[in-house]
Amino acid sequence: MADAQPSTRLRLTMAAAQLFQEKGYHGTSVADVLAMTSLPKGSLYHHFPDGKADLARAAAKLASDVMLDIVTAAYEPAEDFTQGTTRLAEKFARLFERHAHWRACPVQTLLLEGPMEAEMAPLLQGWIDATATQATRLGHPEPDTAATRVWVTLIGCWTLADAQKDPAPLRAMPGLLL
Amino acid sequence: MADAQPSTRLRLTMAAAQLFQEKGYHGTSVADVLAMTSLPKGSLYHHFPDGKADLARAAAKLASDVMLDIVTAAYEPAEDFTQGTTRLAEKFARLFERHAHWRACPVQTLLLEGPMEAEMAPLLQGWIDATATQATRLGHPEPDTAATRVWVTLIGCWTLADAQKDPAPLRAMPGLLL
DNA sequence: CTGCCATTAGACCATATGGTCTAGACCAAA
DNA sequence: TTTGGTCTAGACCATATGGTCTAATGGCAG
């Protein structure tokens, strides 16, 4: 007891986020989402009248918010920007090790295929902006450039880690920025 | 007259490479490939008995070979490694501008979704190795590290460029390595 | 209790998709 | 010319998929 299950809408969104992250937009069927949540079709089309695309939007938003939380959690306790970046990379490396769907950046598949490629840019930019804010707070002289460098390198390392099925490139990432 | 169309097998492979690069494995149907080549189904399943997966393998190999050619063409005439890297980034930026399917790294979608994720790692590694060879030839002190850094940063910049629909991050990429 | 509304439930449908199969065209060797 | 193999052609099939529709269900305001 005390299950306190999240709302139906949130359950669908979370399952969808996980599946899209892992298998991409076209690789995930609405039946997959339904199976993972044990919910009937009616619920899905009630909460997301536009169906799969609608669900993908919500999932991307959710995933992006999680990313923002991770950025904050990484940099907030850090003493300087470099240390925060190292904490960030370590967090992603841990997630990579523990959960199959974290083997790829949450939004990468949705960015590459599927009907909402265009909507992904602001999300990615949001992560960069949040990182730049932290860089400013930590006294970095060029916050925007630094934040962009972090994310560009992070995404590249993530891709390499995915290919190698090994989080090592993620952990090596802060070293590449020096 | 002097059309000299490539073989049926090659036509299929090229079309598949382009479509997979653009829309991913699940986002591309065999009907799409057939439509692009104006070939009947029988030809496809004659040359690729295992169907779509078989075709994807050939397409990935072809795309990878093209990448290796581009690496060679970029570094061969260069005077030093940095100059070669700049030439490489510029080549991809040009392709990005001219062809829709070059908006993403050829192998990225196949790496993230589809049945042959595992087979992508050696291809990516091949590009890194080829780059390392060039780095050695050009007298770089740490060829392996340098080559890895180039590709990690390149892929990250490519992703950002895709999101922003602007090749600027690709052109800015060599500057990030200094 | 009653009526209303949001939600759940899942049968049902049209289409898209990957794949098979048989018939025939083409071509080179005998 | 015949024969045998390769390749083209596309009709055909089973299944998967996204989406619709109507019928319950449950809680809550009156």
GROMACS .gro file of C-alpha atoms (C1' of nucleotides) in nm:
model
  416
    1MET     CA    1   0.000   0.000   0.000
    2ALA     CA    2   0.100   0.357   0.011
    3ASP     CA    3   0.163   0.304  -0.352
    4ALA     CA    4   0.049   0.651  -0.434
    5GLN     CA    5   0.071   0.587  -0.803
    6PRO     CA    6   0.121   0.899  -1.010
    7SER     CA    7  -0.161   1.017  -1.228
    8THR     CA    8  -0.251   0.825  -1.540
    9ARG     CA    9  -0.128   1.107  -1.755
   10LEU     CA   10   0.208   1.114  -1.582
   11ARG     CA   11   0.245   0.738  -1.598
   12LEU     CA   12   0.191   0.748  -1.971
   13THR     CA   13   0.434   1.035  -2.011
   14MET     CA   14   0.705   0.866  -1.809
   15ALA     CA   15   0.673   0.538  -1.993
   16ALA     CA   16   0.674   0.716  -2.325
   17ALA     CA   17   0.981   0.918  -2.231
   18GLN     CA   18   1.167   0.604  -2.142
   19LEU     CA   19   1.067   0.417  -2.456
   20PHE     CA   20   1.130   0.705  -2.694
   21GLN     CA   21   1.469   0.761  -2.533
   22GLU     CA   22   1.556   0.398  -2.584
   23LYS     CA   23   1.399   0.309  -2.916
   24GLY     CA   24   1.319   0.637  -3.085
   25TYR     CA   25   0.993   0.774  -3.214
   26HIS     CA   26   0.924   0.530  -3.494
   27GLY     CA   27   1.070   0.241  -3.298
   28THR     CA   28   0.817   0.287  -3.022
   29SER     CA   29   0.454   0.193  -3.074
   30VAL     CA   30   0.164   0.319  -2.873
   31ALA     CA   31   0.101  -0.045  -2.788
   32ASP     CA   32   0.444  -0.052  -2.624
   33VAL     CA   33   0.353   0.241  -2.403
   34LEU     CA   34   0.022   0.083  -2.318
   35ALA     CA   35   0.186  -0.247  -2.233
   36MET     CA   36   0.443  -0.082  -2.007
   37THR     CA   37   0.175   0.105  -1.815
   38SER     CA   38  -0.098  -0.161  -1.830
   39LEU     CA   39  -0.339   0.107  -1.936
   40PRO     CA   40  -0.604   0.085  -2.205
   41LYS     CA   41  -0.606   0.277  -2.527
   42GLY     CA   42  -0.895   0.492  -2.422
   43SER     CA   43  -0.692   0.653  -2.147
   44LEU     CA   44  -0.411   0.744  -2.378
   45TYR     CA   45  -0.634   0.910  -2.636
   46HIS     CA   46  -0.829   1.082  -2.363
   47HIS     CA   47  -0.520   1.247  -2.214
   48PHE     CA   48  -0.342   1.291  -2.547
   49PRO     CA   49  -0.608   1.355  -2.812
   50ASP     CA   50  -0.350   1.393  -3.086
   51GLY     CA   51  -0.210   1.052  -3.009
   52LYS     CA   52   0.150   0.956  -3.048
   53ALA     CA   53   0.284   1.296  -3.150
   54ASP     CA   54   0.111   1.456  -2.855
   55LEU     CA   55   0.257   1.198  -2.623
   56ALA     CA   56   0.603   1.251  -2.765
   57ARG     CA   57   0.581   1.621  -2.699
   58ALA     CA   58   0.492   1.563  -2.336
   59ALA     CA   59   0.764   1.302  -2.303
   60ALA     CA   60   1.026   1.534  -2.446
   61LYS     CA   61   0.919   1.809  -2.211
   62LEU     CA   62   0.939   1.576  -1.914
   63ALA     CA   63   1.280   1.447  -2.015
   64SER     CA   64   1.404   1.799  -2.063
   65ASP     CA   65   1.286   1.902  -1.717
   66VAL     CA   66   1.470   1.606  -1.570
   67MET     CA   67   1.782   1.719  -1.749
   68LEU     CA   68   1.747   2.069  -1.603
   69ASP     CA   69   1.717   1.920  -1.257
   70ILE     CA   70   2.031   1.719  -1.312
   71VAL     CA   71   2.220   2.027  -1.428
   72THR     CA   72   2.115   2.215  -1.118
   73ALA     CA   73   2.200   1.924  -0.889
   74ALA     CA   74   2.543   1.898  -1.047
   75TYR     CA   75   2.651   2.260  -1.040
   76GLU     CA   76   2.469   2.392  -0.733
   77PRO     CA   77   2.703   2.235  -0.476
   78ALA     CA   78   3.016   2.285  -0.687
   79GLU     CA   79   3.295   2.521  -0.593
   80ASP     CA   80   3.384   2.609  -0.947
   81PHE     CA   81   3.258   2.544  -1.296
   82THR     CA   82   3.503   2.266  -1.375
   83GLN     CA   83   3.406   2.074  -1.065
   84GLY     CA   84   3.039   2.110  -1.154
   85THR     CA   85   3.105   1.978  -1.501
   86THR     CA   86   3.281   1.677  -1.357
   87ARG     CA   87   2.986   1.611  -1.128
   88LEU     CA   88   2.752   1.641  -1.425
   89ALA     CA   89   2.946   1.390  -1.632
   90GLU     CA   90   2.960   1.151  -1.340
   91LYS     CA   91   2.585   1.169  -1.295
   92PHE     CA   92   2.524   1.075  -1.655
   93ALA     CA   93   2.782   0.799  -1.635
   94ARG     CA   94   2.597   0.650  -1.335
   95LEU     CA   95   2.264   0.669  -1.514
   96PHE     CA   96   2.424   0.511  -1.818
   97GLU     CA   97   2.540   0.220  -1.605
   98ARG     CA   98   2.214   0.169  -1.420
   99HIS     CA   99   1.941   0.215  -1.678
  100ALA     CA  100   1.933   0.093  -2.034
  101HIS     CA  101   1.738   0.392  -2.158
  102TRP     CA  102   2.004   0.631  -2.031
  103ARG     CA  103   2.250   0.488  -2.279
  104ALA     CA  104   2.155   0.774  -2.503
  105CYS     CA  105   2.076   1.138  -2.444
  106PRO     CA  106   1.701   1.163  -2.376
  107VAL     CA  107   1.623   1.382  -2.667
  108GLN     CA  108   1.868   1.261  -2.927
  109THR     CA  109   1.643   1.011  -3.098
  110LEU     CA  110   1.351   1.251  -3.107
  111LEU     CA  111   1.584   1.510  -3.253
  112LEU     CA  112   1.693   1.283  -3.536
  113GLU     CA  113   1.368   1.123  -3.641
  114GLY     CA  114   1.004   1.174  -3.576
  115PRO     CA  115   0.765   1.457  -3.642
  116MET     CA  116   0.890   1.707  -3.386
  117GLU     CA  117   1.252   1.753  -3.471
  118ALA     CA  118   1.197   2.127  -3.477
  119GLU     CA  119   1.067   2.136  -3.123
  120MET     CA  120   1.381   1.986  -2.978
  121ALA     CA  121   1.610   2.283  -3.035
  122PRO     CA  122   1.461   2.499  -2.757
  123LEU     CA  123   1.496   2.214  -2.509
  124LEU     CA  124   1.864   2.166  -2.585
  125GLN     CA  125   1.909   2.542  -2.571
  126GLY     CA  126   1.743   2.540  -2.230
  127TRP     CA  127   2.008   2.305  -2.096
  128ILE     CA  128   2.282   2.522  -2.237
  129ASP     CA  129   2.125   2.832  -2.088
  130ALA     CA  130   2.088   2.670  -1.748
  131THR     CA  131   2.450   2.567  -1.761
  132ALA     CA  132   2.555   2.917  -1.863
  133THR     CA  133   2.365   3.057  -1.566
  134GLN     CA  134   2.558   2.826  -1.337
  135ALA     CA  135   2.881   2.924  -1.509
  136THR     CA  136   2.807   3.287  -1.442
  137ARG     CA  137   2.725   3.216  -1.081
  138LEU     CA  138   3.051   3.029  -1.041
  139GLY     CA  139   3.246   3.319  -1.184
  140HIS     CA  140   3.335   3.177  -1.523
  141PRO     CA  141   3.461   3.454  -1.753
  142GLU     CA  142   3.283   3.324  -2.064
  143PRO     CA  143   2.969   3.147  -1.947
  144ASP     CA  144   2.795   3.105  -2.283
  145THR     CA  145   3.094   2.965  -2.463
  146ALA     CA  146   3.176   2.737  -2.173
  147ALA     CA  147   2.822   2.603  -2.151
  148THR     CA  148   2.806   2.534  -2.523
  149ARG     CA  149   3.140   2.355  -2.507
  150VAL     CA  150   3.018   2.141  -2.220
  151TRP     CA  151   2.708   2.026  -2.403
  152VAL     CA  152   2.869   1.973  -2.738
  153THR     CA  153   3.139   1.761  -2.581
  154LEU     CA  154   2.897   1.583  -2.355
  155ILE     CA  155   2.671   1.481  -2.639
  156GLY     CA  156   2.964   1.360  -2.845
  157CYS     CA  157   3.101   1.157  -2.557
  158TRP     CA  158   2.756   1.017  -2.491
  159THR     CA  159   2.731   0.898  -2.849
  160LEU     CA  160   3.071   0.734  -2.827
  161ALA     CA  161   2.982   0.575  -2.495
  162ASP     CA  162   2.664   0.439  -2.648
  163ALA     CA  163   2.854   0.290  -2.940
  164GLN     CA  164   3.114   0.133  -2.712
  165LYS     CA  165   2.856   0.031  -2.453
  166ASP     CA  166   3.090   0.176  -2.194
  167PRO     CA  167   3.048   0.495  -1.990
  168ALA     CA  168   3.422   0.565  -1.992
  169PRO     CA  169   3.399   0.839  -2.258
  170LEU     CA  170   3.145   1.019  -2.040
  171ARG     CA  171   3.381   1.014  -1.743
  172ALA     CA  172   3.667   1.127  -1.966
  173MET     CA  173   3.462   1.418  -2.092
  174PRO     CA  174   3.564   1.684  -1.835
  175GLY     CA  175   3.927   1.612  -1.918
  176LEU     CA  176   3.865   1.700  -2.282
  177LEU     CA  177   3.766   2.052  -2.191
  178LEU     CA  178   4.094   2.151  -2.030
  179MET     CA  179   2.420   0.739  -7.349
  180ALA     CA  180   2.691   0.736  -7.107
  181ASP     CA  181   2.438   0.707  -6.833
  182ALA     CA  182   2.629   0.418  -6.690
  183GLN     CA  183   2.385   0.364  -6.407
  184PRO     CA  184   2.538   0.188  -6.111
  185SER     CA  185   2.438  -0.167  -6.042
  186THR     CA  186   2.098  -0.241  -5.898
  187ARG     CA  187   2.254  -0.349  -5.574
  188LEU     CA  188   2.448  -0.025  -5.543
  189ARG     CA  189   2.148   0.187  -5.631
  190LEU     CA  190   1.951   0.020  -5.354
  191THR     CA  191   2.235   0.064  -5.108
  192MET     CA  192   2.283   0.430  -5.186
  193ALA     CA  193   1.915   0.510  -5.161
  194ALA     CA  194   1.891   0.318  -4.835
  195ALA     CA  195   2.195   0.496  -4.694
  196GLN     CA  196   2.042   0.831  -4.770
  197LEU     CA  197   1.703   0.745  -4.627
  198PHE     CA  198   1.833   0.580  -4.312
  199GLN     CA  199   2.062   0.876  -4.253
  200GLU     CA  200   1.769   1.111  -4.286
  201LYS     CA  201   1.482   0.925  -4.123
  202GLY     CA  202   1.637   0.645  -3.922
  203TYR     CA  203   1.584   0.272  -3.941
  204HIS     CA  204   1.225   0.249  -3.827
  205GLY     CA  205   1.136   0.573  -4.000
  206THR     CA  206   1.236   0.432  -4.337
  207SER     CA  207   1.023   0.168  -4.507
  208VAL     CA  208   1.140  -0.067  -4.778
  209ALA     CA  209   0.869   0.088  -4.990
  210ASP     CA  210   1.051   0.421  -4.952
  211VAL     CA  211   1.372   0.270  -5.083
  212LEU     CA  212   1.187   0.106  -5.369
  213ALA     CA  213   1.013   0.430  -5.459
  214MET     CA  214   1.338   0.626  -5.460
  215THR     CA  215   1.505   0.375  -5.689
  216SER     CA  216   1.200   0.283  -5.899
  217LEU     CA  217   1.289  -0.082  -5.851
  218PRO     CA  218   1.056  -0.368  -5.775
  219LYS     CA  219   1.051  -0.564  -5.456
  220GLY     CA  220   1.190  -0.873  -5.618
  221SER     CA  221   1.520  -0.702  -5.686
  222LEU     CA  222   1.561  -0.591  -5.329
  223TYR     CA  223   1.497  -0.933  -5.182
  224HIS     CA  224   1.717  -1.092  -5.444
  225HIS     CA  225   2.018  -0.879  -5.355
  226PHE     CA  226   1.937  -0.859  -4.985
  227PRO     CA  227   1.774  -1.188  -4.886
  228ASP     CA  228   1.743  -1.085  -4.522
  229GLY     CA  229   1.552  -0.776  -4.623
  230LYS     CA  230   1.563  -0.449  -4.441
  231ALA     CA  231   1.826  -0.541  -4.184
  232ASP     CA  232   2.052  -0.669  -4.458
  233LEU     CA  233   2.006  -0.349  -4.653
  234ALA     CA  234   2.080  -0.141  -4.347
  235ARG     CA  235   2.408  -0.322  -4.295
  236ALA     CA  236   2.517  -0.253  -4.652
  237ALA     CA  237   2.404   0.108  -4.624
  238ALA     CA  238   2.598   0.162  -4.304
  239LYS     CA  239   2.909   0.014  -4.459
  240LEU     CA  240   2.874   0.238  -4.762
  241ALA     CA  241   2.820   0.546  -4.549
  242SER     CA  242   3.120   0.459  -4.338
  243ASP     CA  243   3.342   0.421  -4.642
  244VAL     CA  244   3.232   0.761  -4.762
  245MET     CA  245   3.327   0.904  -4.425
  246LEU     CA  246   3.671   0.749  -4.450
  247ASP     CA  247   3.718   0.907  -4.791
  248ILE     CA  248   3.620   1.244  -4.651
  249VAL     CA  249   3.868   1.209  -4.367
  250THR     CA  250   4.146   1.129  -4.610
  251ALA     CA  251   4.051   1.412  -4.843
  252ALA     CA  252   4.052   1.655  -4.552
  253TYR     CA  253   4.382   1.566  -4.388
  254GLU     CA  254   4.590   1.450  -4.687
  255PRO     CA  255   4.660   1.799  -4.825
  256ALA     CA  256   4.691   1.959  -4.481
  257GLU     CA  257   5.011   2.099  -4.342
  258ASP     CA  258   4.931   2.017  -3.984
  259PHE     CA  259   4.663   1.838  -3.788
  260THR     CA  260   4.471   2.148  -3.688
  261GLN     CA  261   4.444   2.262  -4.046
  262GLY     CA  262   4.318   1.918  -4.148
  263THR     CA  263   4.055   1.928  -3.877
  264THR     CA  264   3.937   2.265  -3.999
  265ARG     CA  265   3.912   2.129  -4.352
  266LEU     CA  266   3.715   1.832  -4.222
  267ALA     CA  267   3.466   2.049  -4.037
  268GLU     CA  268   3.425   2.271  -4.339
  269LYS     CA  269   3.349   1.970  -4.559
  270PHE     CA  270   3.074   1.855  -4.331
  271ALA     CA  271   2.937   2.206  -4.302
  272ARG     CA  272   2.914   2.223  -4.682
  273LEU     CA  273   2.739   1.887  -4.702
  274PHE     CA  274   2.505   2.002  -4.426
  275GLU     CA  275   2.411   2.305  -4.629
  276ARG     CA  276   2.365   2.126  -4.960
  277HIS     CA  277   2.190   1.799  -4.876
  278ALA     CA  278   1.911   1.740  -4.630
  279HIS     CA  279   2.033   1.398  -4.535
  280TRP     CA  280   2.369   1.534  -4.429
  281ARG     CA  281   2.202   1.726  -4.150
  282ALA     CA  282   2.292   1.437  -3.928
  283CYS     CA  283   2.594   1.211  -3.900
  284PRO     CA  284   2.534   0.917  -4.137
  285VAL     CA  285   2.543   0.654  -3.873
  286GLN     CA  286   2.388   0.831  -3.579
  287THR     CA  287   2.031   0.720  -3.633
  288LEU     CA  288   2.133   0.361  -3.698
  289LEU     CA  289   2.339   0.375  -3.380
  290LEU     CA  290   2.047   0.488  -3.169
  291GLU     CA  291   1.767   0.271  -3.298
  292GLY     CA  292   1.733  -0.029  -3.519
  293PRO     CA  293   1.856  -0.384  -3.495
  294MET     CA  294   2.223  -0.327  -3.560
  295GLU     CA  295   2.327  -0.083  -3.296
  296ALA     CA  296   2.612  -0.315  -3.201
  297GLU     CA  297   2.759  -0.314  -3.550
  298MET     CA  298   2.802   0.061  -3.554
  299ALA     CA  299   3.083   0.083  -3.300
  300PRO     CA  300   3.354  -0.057  -3.532
  301LEU     CA  301   3.259   0.189  -3.802
  302LEU     CA  302   3.290   0.487  -3.572
  303GLN     CA  303   3.616   0.345  -3.441
  304GLY     CA  304   3.738   0.316  -3.800
  305TRP     CA  305   3.691   0.689  -3.849
  306ILE     CA  306   3.879   0.762  -3.529
  307ASP     CA  307   4.159   0.527  -3.629
  308ALA     CA  308   4.189   0.682  -3.974
  309THR     CA  309   4.206   1.024  -3.813
  310ALA     CA  310   4.469   0.903  -3.569
  311THR     CA  311   4.677   0.774  -3.859
  312GLN     CA  312   4.664   1.116  -4.018
  313ALA     CA  313   4.752   1.276  -3.686
  314THR     CA  314   5.059   1.057  -3.664
  315ARG     CA  315   5.158   1.140  -4.019
  316LEU     CA  316   5.124   1.511  -3.945
  317GLY     CA  317   5.343   1.480  -3.641
  318HIS     CA  318   5.086   1.516  -3.366
  319PRO     CA  319   5.231   1.407  -3.031
  320GLU     CA  320   4.917   1.227  -2.910
  321PRO     CA  321   4.739   1.100  -3.219
  322ASP     CA  322   4.483   0.874  -3.048
  323THR     CA  323   4.368   1.131  -2.797
  324ALA     CA  324   4.356   1.399  -3.062
  325ALA     CA  325   4.152   1.184  -3.299
  326THR     CA  326   3.903   1.091  -3.030
  327ARG     CA  327   3.867   1.454  -2.932
  328VAL     CA  328   3.802   1.552  -3.291
  329TRP     CA  329   3.524   1.301  -3.335
  330VAL     CA  330   3.359   1.351  -3.001
  331THR     CA  331   3.349   1.725  -3.058
  332LEU     CA  332   3.244   1.686  -3.419
  333ILE     CA  333   2.950   1.464  -3.336
  334GLY     CA  334   2.838   1.696  -3.059
  335CYS     CA  335   2.859   1.998  -3.287
  336TRP     CA  336   2.675   1.809  -3.557
  337THR     CA  337   2.391   1.736  -3.321
  338LEU     CA  338   2.371   2.099  -3.218
  339ALA     CA  339   2.383   2.208  -3.580
  340ASP     CA  340   2.099   1.971  -3.659
  341ALA     CA  341   1.890   2.108  -3.375
  342GLN     CA  342   1.954   2.465  -3.477
  343LYS     CA  343   1.925   2.388  -3.849
  344ASP     CA  344   2.243   2.588  -3.892
  345PRO     CA  345   2.592   2.461  -3.978
  346ALA     CA  346   2.759   2.730  -3.766
  347PRO     CA  347   2.840   2.491  -3.479
  348LEU     CA  348   3.020   2.266  -3.726
  349ARG     CA  349   3.236   2.552  -3.846
  350ALA     CA  350   3.301   2.659  -3.489
  351MET     CA  351   3.412   2.309  -3.400
  352PRO     CA  352   3.787   2.340  -3.469
  353GLY     CA  353   3.799   2.643  -3.242
  354LEU     CA  354   3.664   2.436  -2.954
  355LEU     CA  355   3.966   2.210  -2.967
  356LEU     CA  356   4.227   2.478  -2.901
  357DC     C1'  357  -3.029   0.868  -0.416
  358DT     C1'  358  -2.963   1.086  -0.868
  359DG     C1'  359  -2.756   1.284  -1.246
  360DC     C1'  360  -2.348   1.446  -1.450
  361DC     C1'  361  -1.885   1.445  -1.583
  362DA     C1'  362  -1.423   1.277  -1.631
  363DT     C1'  363  -1.206   0.870  -1.708
  364DT     C1'  364  -1.135   0.384  -1.813
  365DA     C1'  365  -1.206  -0.014  -2.106
  366DG     C1'  366  -1.130  -0.252  -2.514
  367DA     C1'  367  -1.358  -0.401  -2.950
  368DC     C1'  368  -1.304  -0.253  -3.399
  369DC     C1'  369  -1.113  -0.046  -3.839
  370DA     C1'  370  -0.823   0.120  -4.228
  371DT     C1'  371  -0.386   0.138  -4.361
  372DA     C1'  372   0.109   0.060  -4.374
  373DT     C1'  373   0.467  -0.256  -4.361
  374DG     C1'  374   0.797  -0.645  -4.407
  375DG     C1'  375   0.818  -1.037  -4.641
  376DT     C1'  376   0.697  -1.452  -4.978
  377DC     C1'  377   0.606  -1.653  -5.412
  378DT     C1'  378   0.546  -1.743  -5.892
  379DA     C1'  379   0.603  -1.584  -6.367
  380DG     C1'  380   0.873  -1.400  -6.699
  381DA     C1'  381   1.277  -1.132  -6.911
  382DC     C1'  382   1.751  -1.137  -7.020
  383DC     C1'  383   2.185  -1.329  -7.129
  384DA     C1'  384   2.564  -1.630  -7.182
  385DA     C1'  385   2.729  -2.098  -7.273
  386DA     C1'  386   2.664  -2.531  -7.522
  387DT     C1'  387   1.847  -2.288  -8.091
  388DT     C1'  388   1.821  -2.469  -7.657
  389DT     C1'  389   1.920  -2.461  -7.184
  390DG     C1'  390   2.018  -2.298  -6.732
  391DG     C1'  391   2.106  -1.957  -6.425
  392DT     C1'  392   2.053  -1.469  -6.273
  393DC     C1'  393   1.779  -1.100  -6.209
  394DT     C1'  394   1.339  -0.823  -6.263
  395DA     C1'  395   0.850  -0.775  -6.185
  396DG     C1'  396   0.473  -0.722  -5.897
  397DA     C1'  397   0.064  -0.967  -5.709
  398DC     C1'  398  -0.030  -1.138  -5.276
  399DC     C1'  399  -0.027  -1.226  -4.761
  400DA     C1'  400  -0.003  -1.196  -4.248
  401DT     C1'  401   0.078  -0.889  -3.914
  402DA     C1'  402   0.155  -0.455  -3.678
  403DT     C1'  403   0.016  -0.002  -3.606
  404DG     C1'  404  -0.221   0.442  -3.518
  405DG     C1'  405  -0.648   0.581  -3.442
  406DT     C1'  406  -1.189   0.582  -3.361
  407DC     C1'  407  -1.602   0.470  -3.128
  408DT     C1'  408  -1.932   0.319  -2.797
  409DA     C1'  409  -2.015   0.126  -2.355
  410DA     C1'  410  -1.914   0.093  -1.877
  411DT     C1'  411  -1.725   0.275  -1.431
  412DG     C1'  412  -1.657   0.568  -1.052
  413DG     C1'  413  -1.672   0.968  -0.785
  414DC     C1'  414  -1.890   1.390  -0.657
  415DA     C1'  415  -2.222   1.780  -0.637
  416DG     C1'  416  -2.707   1.854  -0.572
   0.00000   0.00000   0.00000
